[in-house]
Amino acid sequence: VQLQASGGGLVQAGGSLRLSCAASGSISSINVMAWYRQAPGKQREYVAIVTGGGTTNHADFVKGRFTISRDNAKNTVYLQMNSLKPEDTAVYYCNARVVVRNTRDQYDFWGKGTQVTVSS
C-alpha cells in the first residue's frame, strides 16, 4: 500500500491550499484517513481525521480554517486549508488505516509528506 500526497507549496498568509493524498495497492477497505503535520524542531501533531462514513474531527487550532474530506471511490483524502498563517508552515503527512486485501488485518500507512510554507 502506498500513499501519495500532493498539493503543498508556498503561499502568502491568508491564502489557501488544497492537499490531496491517494492510497493505492492491496486495499480491501480504508477505515480512517487523517492528516498530521510536523514543523521544524517540533513533534508531529494531529490535524484532522475522517471516517469511512464521513464523520470528521479537526484539531482546535485549525477549526474554522481547514476542512478534511474524502472520496471513498478514489481512496483519496483531502485537506482544504484556508486563512493560512505562518505558523501553519510544516510538512503535512497523510495517514490511512487500511484493511489489506484478502486479510482482516489493519495497518497504518503514511505518505512521505508535502511541504507547506506560509510567508508573512
PDB file of C-alpha atoms in Angstrom:
ATOM      1  CA  VAL A   1       0.000   0.000   0.000  1.00  0.00           C
ATOM      2  CA  GLN A   2       1.297   3.434  -0.928  1.00  0.00           C
ATOM      3  CA  LEU A   3       0.068   6.896  -0.016  1.00  0.00           C
ATOM      4  CA  GLN A   4       0.986   9.740  -2.338  1.00  0.00           C
ATOM      5  CA  ALA A   5       0.438  13.264  -1.064  1.00  0.00           C
ATOM      6  CA  SER A   6       0.407  16.372  -3.231  1.00  0.00           C
ATOM      7  CA  GLY A   7      -0.721  19.974  -3.251  1.00  0.00           C
ATOM      8  CA  GLY A   8       1.792  21.619  -0.963  1.00  0.00           C
ATOM      9  CA  GLY A   9       3.623  24.784  -1.838  1.00  0.00           C
ATOM     10  CA  LEU A  10       4.409  28.363  -0.915  1.00  0.00           C
ATOM     11  CA  VAL A  11       1.536  30.722  -0.164  1.00  0.00           C
ATOM     12  CA  GLN A  12       1.136  34.106   1.483  1.00  0.00           C
ATOM     13  CA  ALA A  13      -0.594  34.471   4.814  1.00  0.00           C
ATOM     14  CA  GLY A  14      -4.349  34.492   4.341  1.00  0.00           C
ATOM     15  CA  GLY A  15      -4.129  32.312   1.266  1.00  0.00           C
ATOM     16  CA  SER A  16      -5.420  28.808   0.586  1.00  0.00           C
ATOM     17  CA  LEU A  17      -4.079  25.424  -0.439  1.00  0.00           C
ATOM     18  CA  ARG A  18      -5.709  22.058  -1.025  1.00  0.00           C
ATOM     19  CA  LEU A  19      -3.783  18.919  -0.186  1.00  0.00           C
ATOM     20  CA  SER A  20      -4.616  15.538  -1.655  1.00  0.00           C
ATOM     21  CA  CYS A  21      -3.474  12.060  -0.689  1.00  0.00           C
ATOM     22  CA  ALA A  22      -4.281   9.000  -2.762  1.00  0.00           C
ATOM     23  CA  ALA A  23      -3.910   5.462  -1.446  1.00  0.00           C
ATOM     24  CA  SER A  24      -3.136   2.600  -3.796  1.00  0.00           C
ATOM     25  CA  GLY A  25      -2.125  -1.038  -3.668  1.00  0.00           C
ATOM     26  CA  SER A  26      -3.577  -4.101  -1.949  1.00  0.00           C
ATOM     27  CA  ILE A  27      -6.502  -2.348  -0.321  1.00  0.00           C
ATOM     28  CA  SER A  28      -9.666  -4.073   0.763  1.00  0.00           C
ATOM     29  CA  SER A  29     -11.034  -1.062   2.583  1.00  0.00           C
ATOM     30  CA  ILE A  30      -9.852   2.032   4.414  1.00  0.00           C
ATOM     31  CA  ASN A  31     -11.172   2.861   7.853  1.00  0.00           C
ATOM     32  CA  VAL A  32      -9.975   6.266   8.915  1.00  0.00           C
ATOM     33  CA  MET A  33      -7.835   8.715   6.965  1.00  0.00           C
ATOM     34  CA  ALA A  34      -6.060  11.593   8.618  1.00  0.00           C
ATOM     35  CA  TRP A  35      -3.627  14.456   8.261  1.00  0.00           C
ATOM     36  CA  TYR A  36      -0.744  15.257  10.582  1.00  0.00           C
ATOM     37  CA  ARG A  37       1.953  17.886  10.362  1.00  0.00           C
ATOM     38  CA  GLN A  38       5.463  18.459  11.623  1.00  0.00           C
ATOM     39  CA  ALA A  39       7.080  21.852  11.854  1.00  0.00           C
ATOM     40  CA  PRO A  40      10.875  22.248  12.086  1.00  0.00           C
ATOM     41  CA  GLY A  41      12.112  21.346  15.547  1.00  0.00           C
ATOM     42  CA  LYS A  42       8.693  20.170  16.710  1.00  0.00           C
ATOM     43  CA  GLN A  43       6.966  16.835  17.111  1.00  0.00           C
ATOM     44  CA  ARG A  44       4.434  15.578  14.611  1.00  0.00           C
ATOM     45  CA  GLU A  45       0.939  16.722  15.561  1.00  0.00           C
ATOM     46  CA  TYR A  46      -2.579  15.693  14.646  1.00  0.00           C
ATOM     47  CA  VAL A  47      -4.525  17.971  12.299  1.00  0.00           C
ATOM     48  CA  ALA A  48      -7.752  16.233  11.248  1.00  0.00           C
ATOM     49  CA  ILE A  49      -9.387  12.842  10.706  1.00  0.00           C
ATOM     50  CA  VAL A  50     -12.291  11.476   8.647  1.00  0.00           C
ATOM     51  CA  THR A  51     -14.015   8.103   8.962  1.00  0.00           C
ATOM     52  CA  GLY A  52     -15.286   5.970   6.116  1.00  0.00           C
ATOM     53  CA  GLY A  53     -18.762   7.269   6.824  1.00  0.00           C
ATOM     54  CA  GLY A  54     -17.634  10.885   6.563  1.00  0.00           C
ATOM     55  CA  THR A  55     -17.511  11.836  10.222  1.00  0.00           C
ATOM     56  CA  THR A  56     -14.760  14.380  10.768  1.00  0.00           C
ATOM     57  CA  ASN A  57     -12.769  15.852  13.603  1.00  0.00           C
ATOM     58  CA  HIS A  58     -10.349  18.763  13.452  1.00  0.00           C
ATOM     59  CA  ALA A  59      -7.723  19.947  15.880  1.00  0.00           C
ATOM     60  CA  ASP A  60      -8.739  23.113  17.680  1.00  0.00           C
ATOM     61  CA  PHE A  61      -6.001  25.176  16.063  1.00  0.00           C
ATOM     62  CA  VAL A  62      -7.423  24.553  12.549  1.00  0.00           C
ATOM     63  CA  LYS A  63     -11.154  24.587  13.261  1.00  0.00           C
ATOM     64  CA  GLY A  64     -12.945  27.037  11.022  1.00  0.00           C
ATOM     65  CA  ARG A  65      -9.963  27.253   8.661  1.00  0.00           C
ATOM     66  CA  PHE A  66      -9.187  23.673   7.492  1.00  0.00           C
ATOM     67  CA  THR A  67     -11.639  21.055   6.249  1.00  0.00           C
ATOM     68  CA  ILE A  68     -10.888  17.368   5.775  1.00  0.00           C
ATOM     69  CA  SER A  69     -12.874  15.264   3.315  1.00  0.00           C
ATOM     70  CA  ARG A  70     -12.503  12.024   1.399  1.00  0.00           C
ATOM     71  CA  ASP A  71     -13.579  10.315  -1.794  1.00  0.00           C
ATOM     72  CA  ASN A  72     -14.020   6.643  -0.992  1.00  0.00           C
ATOM     73  CA  ALA A  73     -14.262   5.647  -4.645  1.00  0.00           C
ATOM     74  CA  LYS A  74     -10.820   7.133  -5.237  1.00  0.00           C
ATOM     75  CA  ASN A  75      -9.282   6.151  -1.873  1.00  0.00           C
ATOM     76  CA  THR A  76      -8.309   9.781  -1.542  1.00  0.00           C
ATOM     77  CA  VAL A  77      -8.337  12.198   1.365  1.00  0.00           C
ATOM     78  CA  TYR A  78      -8.238  15.980   1.008  1.00  0.00           C
ATOM     79  CA  LEU A  79      -7.364  18.878   3.275  1.00  0.00           C
ATOM     80  CA  GLN A  80      -8.715  22.265   2.261  1.00  0.00           C
ATOM     81  CA  MET A  81      -6.684  24.900   4.062  1.00  0.00           C
ATOM     82  CA  ASN A  82      -7.963  28.472   4.143  1.00  0.00           C
ATOM     83  CA  SER A  83      -6.813  31.570   6.018  1.00  0.00           C
ATOM     84  CA  LEU A  84      -3.327  30.127   6.282  1.00  0.00           C
ATOM     85  CA  LYS A  85      -0.959  31.518   8.885  1.00  0.00           C
ATOM     86  CA  PRO A  86       2.859  31.428   9.054  1.00  0.00           C
ATOM     87  CA  GLU A  87       2.553  29.030  11.998  1.00  0.00           C
ATOM     88  CA  ASP A  88       0.884  26.533   9.655  1.00  0.00           C
ATOM     89  CA  THR A  89       4.246  26.068   7.942  1.00  0.00           C
ATOM     90  CA  ALA A  90       5.142  22.384   8.202  1.00  0.00           C
ATOM     91  CA  VAL A  91       5.458  19.129   6.350  1.00  0.00           C
ATOM     92  CA  TYR A  92       1.982  17.636   6.109  1.00  0.00           C
ATOM     93  CA  TYR A  93       1.620  13.856   6.255  1.00  0.00           C
ATOM     94  CA  CYS A  94      -1.390  11.756   5.376  1.00  0.00           C
ATOM     95  CA  ASN A  95      -2.252   8.591   7.253  1.00  0.00           C
ATOM     96  CA  ALA A  96      -4.639   5.760   6.459  1.00  0.00           C
ATOM     97  CA  ARG A  97      -5.739   2.724   8.446  1.00  0.00           C
ATOM     98  CA  VAL A  98      -6.063   0.097   5.748  1.00  0.00           C
ATOM     99  CA  VAL A  99      -7.582  -3.362   5.724  1.00  0.00           C
ATOM    100  CA  VAL A 100      -5.215  -5.246   3.458  1.00  0.00           C
ATOM    101  CA  ARG A 101      -6.812  -7.163   0.604  1.00  0.00           C
ATOM    102  CA  ASN A 102      -7.637 -10.839   1.290  1.00  0.00           C
ATOM    103  CA  THR A 103      -6.991 -10.375   5.001  1.00  0.00           C
ATOM    104  CA  ARG A 104      -8.745  -8.931   8.013  1.00  0.00           C
ATOM    105  CA  ASP A 105      -5.572  -7.219   9.128  1.00  0.00           C
ATOM    106  CA  GLN A 106      -5.470  -3.456   9.601  1.00  0.00           C
ATOM    107  CA  TYR A 107      -2.298  -1.439   9.289  1.00  0.00           C
ATOM    108  CA  ASP A 108      -1.416   2.235   9.488  1.00  0.00           C
ATOM    109  CA  PHE A 109       0.286   3.621   6.403  1.00  0.00           C
ATOM    110  CA  TRP A 110       1.924   7.024   5.967  1.00  0.00           C
ATOM    111  CA  GLY A 111       2.620   9.199   2.978  1.00  0.00           C
ATOM    112  CA  LYS A 112       6.028  10.832   2.546  1.00  0.00           C
ATOM    113  CA  GLY A 113       4.725  14.294   3.269  1.00  0.00           C
ATOM    114  CA  THR A 114       4.243  17.503   1.368  1.00  0.00           C
ATOM    115  CA  GLN A 115       5.772  20.841   2.360  1.00  0.00           C
ATOM    116  CA  VAL A 116       3.503  23.784   3.117  1.00  0.00           C
ATOM    117  CA  THR A 117       5.187  27.142   3.607  1.00  0.00           C
ATOM    118  CA  VAL A 118       3.224  30.242   4.565  1.00  0.00           C
ATOM    119  CA  SER A 119       5.001  33.566   4.265  1.00  0.00           C
ATOM    120  CA  SER A 120       4.068  36.590   6.335  1.00  0.00           C
TER     121      SER A 120
END
